[in-house]
mmCIF file of C-alpha atoms in Angstrom:
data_model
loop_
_atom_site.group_PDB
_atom_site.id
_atom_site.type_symbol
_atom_site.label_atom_id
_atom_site.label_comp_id
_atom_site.label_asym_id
_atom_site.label_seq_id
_atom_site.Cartn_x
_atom_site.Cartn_y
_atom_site.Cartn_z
ATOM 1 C CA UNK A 730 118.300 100.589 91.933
ATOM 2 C CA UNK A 731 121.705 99.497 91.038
ATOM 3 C CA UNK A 732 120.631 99.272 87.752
ATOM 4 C CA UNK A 733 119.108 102.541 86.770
ATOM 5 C CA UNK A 734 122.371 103.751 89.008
ATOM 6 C CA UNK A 735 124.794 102.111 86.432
ATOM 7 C CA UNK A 736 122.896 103.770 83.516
ATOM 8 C CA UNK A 737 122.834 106.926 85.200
ATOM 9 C CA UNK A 738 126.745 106.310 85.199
ATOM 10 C CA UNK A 739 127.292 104.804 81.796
ATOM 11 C CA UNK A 740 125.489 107.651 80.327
ATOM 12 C CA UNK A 741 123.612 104.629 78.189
ATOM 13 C CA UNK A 742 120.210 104.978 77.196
ATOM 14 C CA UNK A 743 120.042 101.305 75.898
ATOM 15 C CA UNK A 744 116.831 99.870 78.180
ATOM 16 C CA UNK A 745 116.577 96.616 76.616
ATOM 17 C CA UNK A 746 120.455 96.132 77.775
ATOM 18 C CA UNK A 747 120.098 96.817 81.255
ATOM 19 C CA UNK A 748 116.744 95.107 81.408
ATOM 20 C CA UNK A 749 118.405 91.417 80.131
ATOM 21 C CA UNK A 750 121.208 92.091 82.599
ATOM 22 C CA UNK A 751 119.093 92.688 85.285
ATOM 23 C CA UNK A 752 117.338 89.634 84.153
ATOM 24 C CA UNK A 753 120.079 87.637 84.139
ATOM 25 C CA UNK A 754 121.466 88.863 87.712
ATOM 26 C CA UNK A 755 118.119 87.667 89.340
ATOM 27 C CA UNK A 756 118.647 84.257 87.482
ATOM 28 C CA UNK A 757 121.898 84.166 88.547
ATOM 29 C CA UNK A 758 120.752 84.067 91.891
ATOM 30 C CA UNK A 759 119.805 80.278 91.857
ATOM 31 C CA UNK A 760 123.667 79.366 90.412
ATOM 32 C CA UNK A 761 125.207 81.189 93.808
ATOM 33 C CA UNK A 762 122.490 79.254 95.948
ATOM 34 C CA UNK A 763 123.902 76.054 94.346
ATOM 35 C CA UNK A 764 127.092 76.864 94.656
ATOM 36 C CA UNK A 765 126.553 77.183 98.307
ATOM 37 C CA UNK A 766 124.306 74.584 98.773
ATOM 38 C CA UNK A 767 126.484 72.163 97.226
ATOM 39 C CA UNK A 768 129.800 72.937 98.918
ATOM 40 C CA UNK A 769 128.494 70.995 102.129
ATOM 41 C CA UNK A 770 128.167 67.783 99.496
ATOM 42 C CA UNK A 771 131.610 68.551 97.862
ATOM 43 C CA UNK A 772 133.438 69.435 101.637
ATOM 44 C CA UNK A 773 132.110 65.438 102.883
ATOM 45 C CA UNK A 774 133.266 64.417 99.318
ATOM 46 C CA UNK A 775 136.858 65.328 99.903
ATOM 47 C CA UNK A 776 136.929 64.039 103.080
ATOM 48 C CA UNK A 777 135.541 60.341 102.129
ATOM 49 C CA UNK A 778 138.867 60.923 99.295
ATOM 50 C CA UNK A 779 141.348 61.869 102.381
ATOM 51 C CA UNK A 780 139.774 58.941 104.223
ATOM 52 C CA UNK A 781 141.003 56.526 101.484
ATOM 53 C CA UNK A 782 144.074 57.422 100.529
ATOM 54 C CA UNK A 783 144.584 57.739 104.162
ATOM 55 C CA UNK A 784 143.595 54.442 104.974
ATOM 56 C CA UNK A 785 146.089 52.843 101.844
ATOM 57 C CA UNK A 786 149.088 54.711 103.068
ATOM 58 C CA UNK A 787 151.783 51.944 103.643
ATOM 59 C CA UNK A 788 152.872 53.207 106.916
ATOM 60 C CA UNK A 789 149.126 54.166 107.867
ATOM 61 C CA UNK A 790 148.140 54.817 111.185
ATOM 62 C CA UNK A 791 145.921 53.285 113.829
ATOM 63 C CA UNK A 792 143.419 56.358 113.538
ATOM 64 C CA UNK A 793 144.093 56.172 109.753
ATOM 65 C CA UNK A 794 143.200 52.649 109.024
ATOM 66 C CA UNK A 795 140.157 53.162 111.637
ATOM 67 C CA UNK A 796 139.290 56.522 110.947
ATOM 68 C CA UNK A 797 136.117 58.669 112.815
ATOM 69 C CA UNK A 798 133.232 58.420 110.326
ATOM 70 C CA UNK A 799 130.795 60.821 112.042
ATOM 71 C CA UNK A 800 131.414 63.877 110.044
ATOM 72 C CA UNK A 801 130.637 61.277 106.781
ATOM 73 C CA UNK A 802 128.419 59.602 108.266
ATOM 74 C CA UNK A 803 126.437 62.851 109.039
ATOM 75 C CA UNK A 804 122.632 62.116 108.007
ATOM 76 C CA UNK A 805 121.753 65.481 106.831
ATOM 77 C CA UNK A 806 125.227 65.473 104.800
ATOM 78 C CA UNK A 807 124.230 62.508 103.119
ATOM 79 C CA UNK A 808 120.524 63.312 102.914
ATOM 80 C CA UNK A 809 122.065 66.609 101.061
ATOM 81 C CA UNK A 810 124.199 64.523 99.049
ATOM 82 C CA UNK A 811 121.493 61.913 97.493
ATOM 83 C CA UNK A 812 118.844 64.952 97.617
ATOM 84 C CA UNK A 813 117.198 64.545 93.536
ATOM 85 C CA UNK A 814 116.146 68.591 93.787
ATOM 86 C CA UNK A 815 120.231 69.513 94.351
ATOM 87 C CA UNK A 816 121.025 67.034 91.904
ATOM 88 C CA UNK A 817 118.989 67.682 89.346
ATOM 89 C CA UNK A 818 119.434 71.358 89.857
ATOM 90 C CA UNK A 819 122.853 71.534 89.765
ATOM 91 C CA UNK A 820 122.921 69.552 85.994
ATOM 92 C CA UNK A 821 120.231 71.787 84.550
ATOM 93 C CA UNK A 822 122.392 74.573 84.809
ATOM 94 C CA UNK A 823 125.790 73.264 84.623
ATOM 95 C CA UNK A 824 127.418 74.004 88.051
ATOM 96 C CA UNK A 825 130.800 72.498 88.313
ATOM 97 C CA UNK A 826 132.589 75.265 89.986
ATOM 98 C CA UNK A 827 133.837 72.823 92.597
ATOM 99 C CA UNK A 828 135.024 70.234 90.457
ATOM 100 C CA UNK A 829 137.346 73.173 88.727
ATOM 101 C CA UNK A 830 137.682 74.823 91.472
ATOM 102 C CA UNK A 831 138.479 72.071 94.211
ATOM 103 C CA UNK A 832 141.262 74.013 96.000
ATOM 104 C CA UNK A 833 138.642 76.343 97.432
ATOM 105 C CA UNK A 834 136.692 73.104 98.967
ATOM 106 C CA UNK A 835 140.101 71.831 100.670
ATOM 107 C CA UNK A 836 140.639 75.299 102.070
ATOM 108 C CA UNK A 837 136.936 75.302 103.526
ATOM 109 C CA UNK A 838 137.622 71.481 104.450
ATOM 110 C CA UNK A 839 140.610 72.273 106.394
ATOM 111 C CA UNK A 840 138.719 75.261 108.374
ATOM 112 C CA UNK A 841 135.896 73.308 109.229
ATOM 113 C CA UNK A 842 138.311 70.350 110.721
ATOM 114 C CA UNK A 843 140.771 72.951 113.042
ATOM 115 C CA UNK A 844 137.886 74.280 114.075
ATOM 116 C CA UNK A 845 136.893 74.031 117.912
ATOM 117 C CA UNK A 846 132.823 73.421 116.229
ATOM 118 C CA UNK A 847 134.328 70.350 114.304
ATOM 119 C CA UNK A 848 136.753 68.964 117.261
ATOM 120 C CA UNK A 849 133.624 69.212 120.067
ATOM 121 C CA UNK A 850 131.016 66.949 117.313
ATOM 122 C CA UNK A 851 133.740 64.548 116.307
ATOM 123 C CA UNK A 852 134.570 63.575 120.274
ATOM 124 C CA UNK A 853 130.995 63.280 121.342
ATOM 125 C CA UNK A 854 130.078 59.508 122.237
ATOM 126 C CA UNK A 855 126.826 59.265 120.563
ATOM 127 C CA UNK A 856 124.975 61.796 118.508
ATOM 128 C CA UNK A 857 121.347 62.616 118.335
ATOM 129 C CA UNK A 858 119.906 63.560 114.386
ATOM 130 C CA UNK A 859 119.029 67.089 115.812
ATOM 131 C CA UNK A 860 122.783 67.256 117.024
ATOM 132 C CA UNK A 861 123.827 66.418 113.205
ATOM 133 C CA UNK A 862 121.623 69.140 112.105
ATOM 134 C CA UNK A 863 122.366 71.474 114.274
ATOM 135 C CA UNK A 864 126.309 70.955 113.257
ATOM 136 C CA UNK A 865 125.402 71.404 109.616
ATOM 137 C CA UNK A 866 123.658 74.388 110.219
ATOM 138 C CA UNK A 867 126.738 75.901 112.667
ATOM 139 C CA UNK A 868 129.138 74.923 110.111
ATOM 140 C CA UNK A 869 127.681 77.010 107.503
ATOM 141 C CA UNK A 870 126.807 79.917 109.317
ATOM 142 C CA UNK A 871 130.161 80.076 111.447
ATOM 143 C CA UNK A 872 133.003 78.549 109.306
ATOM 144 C CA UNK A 873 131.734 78.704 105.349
ATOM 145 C CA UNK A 874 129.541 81.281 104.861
ATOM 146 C CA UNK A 875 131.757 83.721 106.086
ATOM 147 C CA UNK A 876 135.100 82.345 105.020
ATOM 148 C CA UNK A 877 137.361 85.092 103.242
ATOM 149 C CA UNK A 878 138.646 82.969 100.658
ATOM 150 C CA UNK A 879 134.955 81.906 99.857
ATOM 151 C CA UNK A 880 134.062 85.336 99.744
ATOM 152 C CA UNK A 881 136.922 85.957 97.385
ATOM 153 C CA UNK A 882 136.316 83.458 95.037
ATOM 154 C CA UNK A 883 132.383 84.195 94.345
ATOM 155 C CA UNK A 884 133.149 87.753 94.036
ATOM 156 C CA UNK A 885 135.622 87.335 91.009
ATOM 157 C CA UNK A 886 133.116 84.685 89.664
ATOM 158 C CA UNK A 887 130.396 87.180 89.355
ATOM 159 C CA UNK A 888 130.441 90.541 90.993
ATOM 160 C CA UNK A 889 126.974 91.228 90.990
ATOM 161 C CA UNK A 890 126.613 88.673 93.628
ATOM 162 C CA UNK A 891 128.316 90.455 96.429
ATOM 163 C CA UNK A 892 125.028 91.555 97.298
ATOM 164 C CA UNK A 893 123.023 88.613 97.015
ATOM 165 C CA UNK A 894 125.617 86.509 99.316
ATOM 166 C CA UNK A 895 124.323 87.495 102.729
ATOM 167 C CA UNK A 896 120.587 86.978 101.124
ATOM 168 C CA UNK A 897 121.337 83.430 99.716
ATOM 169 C CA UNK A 898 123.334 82.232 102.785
ATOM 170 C CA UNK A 899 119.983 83.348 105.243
ATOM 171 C CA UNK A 900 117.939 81.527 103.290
ATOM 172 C CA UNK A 901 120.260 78.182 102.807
ATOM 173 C CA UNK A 902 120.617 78.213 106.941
ATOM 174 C CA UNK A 903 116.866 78.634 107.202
ATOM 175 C CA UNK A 904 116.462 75.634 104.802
ATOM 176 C CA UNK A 905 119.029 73.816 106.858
ATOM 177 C CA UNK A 906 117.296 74.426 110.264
ATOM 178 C CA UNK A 907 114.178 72.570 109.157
ATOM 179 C CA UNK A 908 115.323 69.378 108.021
ATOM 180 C CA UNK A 909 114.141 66.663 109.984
ATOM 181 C CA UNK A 910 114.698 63.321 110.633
ATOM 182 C CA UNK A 911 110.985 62.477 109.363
ATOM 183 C CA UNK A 912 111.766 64.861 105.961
ATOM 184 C CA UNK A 913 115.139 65.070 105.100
ATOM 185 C CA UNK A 914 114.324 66.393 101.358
ATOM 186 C CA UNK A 915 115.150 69.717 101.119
ATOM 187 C CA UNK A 916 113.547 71.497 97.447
ATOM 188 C CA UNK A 917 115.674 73.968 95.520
ATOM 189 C CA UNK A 918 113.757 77.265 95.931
ATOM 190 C CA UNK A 919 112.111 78.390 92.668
ATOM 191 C CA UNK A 920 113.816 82.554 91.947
ATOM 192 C CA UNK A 921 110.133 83.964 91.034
ATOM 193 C CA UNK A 922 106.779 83.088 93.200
ATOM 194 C CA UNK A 923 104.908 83.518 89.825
ATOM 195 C CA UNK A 924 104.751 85.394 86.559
ATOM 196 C CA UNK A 925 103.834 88.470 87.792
ATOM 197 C CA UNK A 926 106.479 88.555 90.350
ATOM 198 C CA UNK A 927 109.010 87.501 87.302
ATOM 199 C CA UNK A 928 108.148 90.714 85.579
ATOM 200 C CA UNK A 929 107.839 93.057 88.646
ATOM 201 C CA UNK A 930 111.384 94.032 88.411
ATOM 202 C CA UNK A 931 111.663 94.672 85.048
ATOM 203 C CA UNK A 932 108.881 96.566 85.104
ATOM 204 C CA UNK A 933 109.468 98.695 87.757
ATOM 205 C CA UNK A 934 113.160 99.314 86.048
ATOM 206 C CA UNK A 935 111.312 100.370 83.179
ATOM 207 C CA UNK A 936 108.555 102.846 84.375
ATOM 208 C CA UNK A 937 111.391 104.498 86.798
ATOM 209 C CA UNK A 938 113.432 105.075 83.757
ATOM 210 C CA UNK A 939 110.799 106.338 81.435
ATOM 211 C CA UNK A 940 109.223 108.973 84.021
ATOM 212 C CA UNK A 941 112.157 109.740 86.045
ATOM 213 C CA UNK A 942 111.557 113.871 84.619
ATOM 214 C CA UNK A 943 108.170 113.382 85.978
ATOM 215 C CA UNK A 944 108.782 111.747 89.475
ATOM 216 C CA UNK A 945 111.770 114.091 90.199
ATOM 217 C CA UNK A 946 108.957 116.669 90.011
ATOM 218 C CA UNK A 947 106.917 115.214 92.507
ATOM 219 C CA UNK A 948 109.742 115.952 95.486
ATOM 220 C CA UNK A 949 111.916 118.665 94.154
ATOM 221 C CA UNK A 950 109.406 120.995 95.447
ATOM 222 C CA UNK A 951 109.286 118.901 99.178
ATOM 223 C CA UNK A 952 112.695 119.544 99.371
ATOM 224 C CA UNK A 953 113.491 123.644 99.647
ATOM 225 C CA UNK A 954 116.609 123.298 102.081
ATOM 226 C CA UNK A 955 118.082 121.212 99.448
ATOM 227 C CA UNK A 956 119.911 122.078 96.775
ATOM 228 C CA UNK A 957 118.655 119.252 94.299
ATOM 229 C CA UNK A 958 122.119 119.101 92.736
ATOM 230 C CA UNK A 959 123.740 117.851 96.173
ATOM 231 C CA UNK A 960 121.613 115.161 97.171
ATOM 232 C CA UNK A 961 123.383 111.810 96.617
ATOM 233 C CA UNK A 962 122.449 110.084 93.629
ATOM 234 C CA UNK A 963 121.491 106.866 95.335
ATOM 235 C CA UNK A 964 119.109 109.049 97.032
ATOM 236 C CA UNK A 965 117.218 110.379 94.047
ATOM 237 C CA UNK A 966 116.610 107.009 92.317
ATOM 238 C CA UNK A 967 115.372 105.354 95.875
ATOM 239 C CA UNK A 968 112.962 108.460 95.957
ATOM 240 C CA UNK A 969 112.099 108.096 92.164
ATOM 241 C CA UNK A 970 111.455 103.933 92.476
ATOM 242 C CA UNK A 971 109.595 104.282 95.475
ATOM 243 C CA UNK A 972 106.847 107.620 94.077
ATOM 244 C CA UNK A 973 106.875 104.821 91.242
ATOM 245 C CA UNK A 974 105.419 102.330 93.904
ATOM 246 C CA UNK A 975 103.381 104.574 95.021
ATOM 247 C CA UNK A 976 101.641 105.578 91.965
ATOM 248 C CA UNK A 977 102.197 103.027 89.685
ATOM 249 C CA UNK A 978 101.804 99.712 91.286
ATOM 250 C CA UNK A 979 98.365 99.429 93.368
ATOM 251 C CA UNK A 980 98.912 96.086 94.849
ATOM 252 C CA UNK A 981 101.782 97.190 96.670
ATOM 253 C CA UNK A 982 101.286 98.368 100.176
ATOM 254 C CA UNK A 983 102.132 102.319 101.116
ATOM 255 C CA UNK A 984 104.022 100.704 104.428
ATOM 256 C CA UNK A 985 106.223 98.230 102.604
ATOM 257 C CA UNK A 986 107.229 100.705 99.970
ATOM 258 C CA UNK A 987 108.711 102.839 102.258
ATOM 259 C CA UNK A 988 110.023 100.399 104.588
ATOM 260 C CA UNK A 989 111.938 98.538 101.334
ATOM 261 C CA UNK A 990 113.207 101.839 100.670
ATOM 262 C CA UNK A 991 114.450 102.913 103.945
ATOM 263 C CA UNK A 992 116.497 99.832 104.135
ATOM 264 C CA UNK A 993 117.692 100.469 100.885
ATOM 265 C CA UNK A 994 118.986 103.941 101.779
ATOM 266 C CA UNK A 995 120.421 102.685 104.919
ATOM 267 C CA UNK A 996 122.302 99.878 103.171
ATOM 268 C CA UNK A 997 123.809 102.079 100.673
ATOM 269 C CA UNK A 998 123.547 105.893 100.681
ATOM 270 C CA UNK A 999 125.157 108.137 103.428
ATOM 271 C CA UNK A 1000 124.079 108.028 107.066
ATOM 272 C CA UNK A 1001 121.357 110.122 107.209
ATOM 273 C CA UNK A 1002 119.525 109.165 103.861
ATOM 274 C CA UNK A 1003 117.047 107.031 105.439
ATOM 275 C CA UNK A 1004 115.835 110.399 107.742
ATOM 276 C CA UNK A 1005 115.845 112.276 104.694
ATOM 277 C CA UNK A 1006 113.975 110.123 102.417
ATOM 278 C CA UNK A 1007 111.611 109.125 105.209
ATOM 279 C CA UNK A 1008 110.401 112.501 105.854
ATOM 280 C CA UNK A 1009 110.338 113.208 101.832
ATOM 281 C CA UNK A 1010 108.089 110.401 101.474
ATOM 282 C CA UNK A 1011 105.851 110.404 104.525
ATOM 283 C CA UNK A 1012 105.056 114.159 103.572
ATOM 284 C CA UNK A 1013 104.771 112.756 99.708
ATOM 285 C CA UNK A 1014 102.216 110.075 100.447
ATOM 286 C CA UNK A 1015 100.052 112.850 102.635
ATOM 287 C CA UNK A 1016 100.050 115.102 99.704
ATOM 288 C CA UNK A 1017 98.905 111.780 97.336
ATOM 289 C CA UNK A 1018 96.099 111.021 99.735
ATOM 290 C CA UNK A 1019 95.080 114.308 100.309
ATOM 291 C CA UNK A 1020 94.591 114.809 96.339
ATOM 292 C CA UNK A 1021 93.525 111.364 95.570
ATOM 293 C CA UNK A 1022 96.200 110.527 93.559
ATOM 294 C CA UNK A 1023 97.317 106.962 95.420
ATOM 295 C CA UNK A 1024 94.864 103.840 94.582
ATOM 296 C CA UNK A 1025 95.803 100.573 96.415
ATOM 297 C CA UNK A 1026 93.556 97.873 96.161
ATOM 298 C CA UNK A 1027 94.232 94.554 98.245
ATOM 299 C CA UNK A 1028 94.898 93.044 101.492
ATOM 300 C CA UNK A 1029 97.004 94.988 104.412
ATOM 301 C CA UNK A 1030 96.714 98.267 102.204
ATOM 302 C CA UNK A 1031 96.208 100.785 105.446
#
């Protein structure tokens, strides 16, 4: 959507363009899940640092020479930090944002320790391995995923992934939830279920594009209170990507089309989109069936 939207815009015409940076936004996905993932391994990192130079200070304290070591002692922080699918992941494609960037990790280091979350874990007397997780998994969700300056930073890195935060982060706290003390492992989530579903964007970027005359014809005529000229933009390509689905791609169910696309228009057209391009396309898909024009094959079609 956003990318037929920033054609639309640029007044380009160049599809091979837009289809390798659409391409590389998906891929880019994986870097911002590392990137997350791996500031829980850099945040203990700094604090095993503090912990030294803390204990070698000449007029060191009691608490500094015998410091807490819960928070880096914290099995599922070290089961994160010797975890071979991070590792490995994060050489393959070269993420060392934190190691340029450690300011950002002291800043999250130093909200995680004020915090009340942080203060409660440290002072308990003995902690249970479902306690750890459970910390890890608060500590994300309440103090890092949305800290501002976090926010900040991944949005001047790349700022196609201001949409893909919230998506990444769900899926790192789901990850997080299930580790267990009998499977620590977590594995870095492959972007594409298969080859097919690799493709499925680009090629429903590219047979929106080339028929967009066409499927604007299929609800220009559904629409005689509206002036085509004033519906929102956004609205016309969700309408033109989801006919698309409809016609176009048979293994794709009639309900999830229009759900996907109703949460689309809620997400980022004007408040009453989603009523509008409901209606549009529950009156569409009647018309289809009626004429025999929709073919889905597969399970959980009706």
């Amino acid at each position: 959507m956003q990318s037929i939207y920033a054609m639309h815009q640029s007044g380009s015409d160049n599809l091979e363009k837009q289809e390798k940076f659409l391409q590389a936004s998906l891929e880019n996905i994986v870097d911002l899940y590392l990137i997350m993932l791996s500031s829980l391994v850099e945040i203990r990192k700094k604090e095993m640092e503090y912990q030294v130079l803390a204990q070698q200070k000449h007029l060191a304290t009691p608490e500094e020479r015998n410091p807490n070591l819960r928070f880096i002692n914290n099995q599922v922080l070290v089961a994160l930090d010797d975890n071979n699918s991070l590792s490995i992941a994060l050489e393959k494609r070269k993420i060392t944002n934190w190691q340029a960037n450690d300011d950002t990790i002291l800043l999250l280091l130093q909200a995680v320790k004020q915090s009340e979350l942080y203060q409660k874990y440290m002072a308990k007397k003995n902690v249970t391995f479902e306690e750890e997780r459970f910390f890890v998994a608060d500590m994300f969700s309440e103090l890092i995923a949305p800290n501002d300056k976090l926010y900040s930073y991944l949005e001047d890195f790349k700022l196609t992934w201001v949409d893909d935060i919230p998506v990444v982060n769900t899926h790192i706290l789901k990850q997080l939830k299930q580790i267990s003390d009998k499977e620590q492992s977590l594995r870095v989530p492959a972007i594409y279920k298969d080859e097919e579903d690799k493709e499925f964007a680009t090629t429903l970027f590219r047979k929106t594009v080339l028929n967009e005359m066409e499927l604007a014809k299929e609800f220009i005529d559904k629409t005689p209170n509206w002036d085509i000229d004033r519906i929102a933009e956004i609205d016309t390509i969700i309408l033109k990507m989801a006919i698309c689905e409809f016609l176009k791609f048979p293994s794709i169910p009639l309900k999830v089309t229009i759900n996907e696309y109703l949460e689309l228009a809620k997400e980022y057209s004007t408040p009453k989109s989603s009523i509008f391009i409901n209606g549009i396309l529950d009156n569409l898909v009647k018309d289809f069936q009626l004429n025999n024009r929709i073919n889905k094959a597969g399970r959980g079609l009706m």
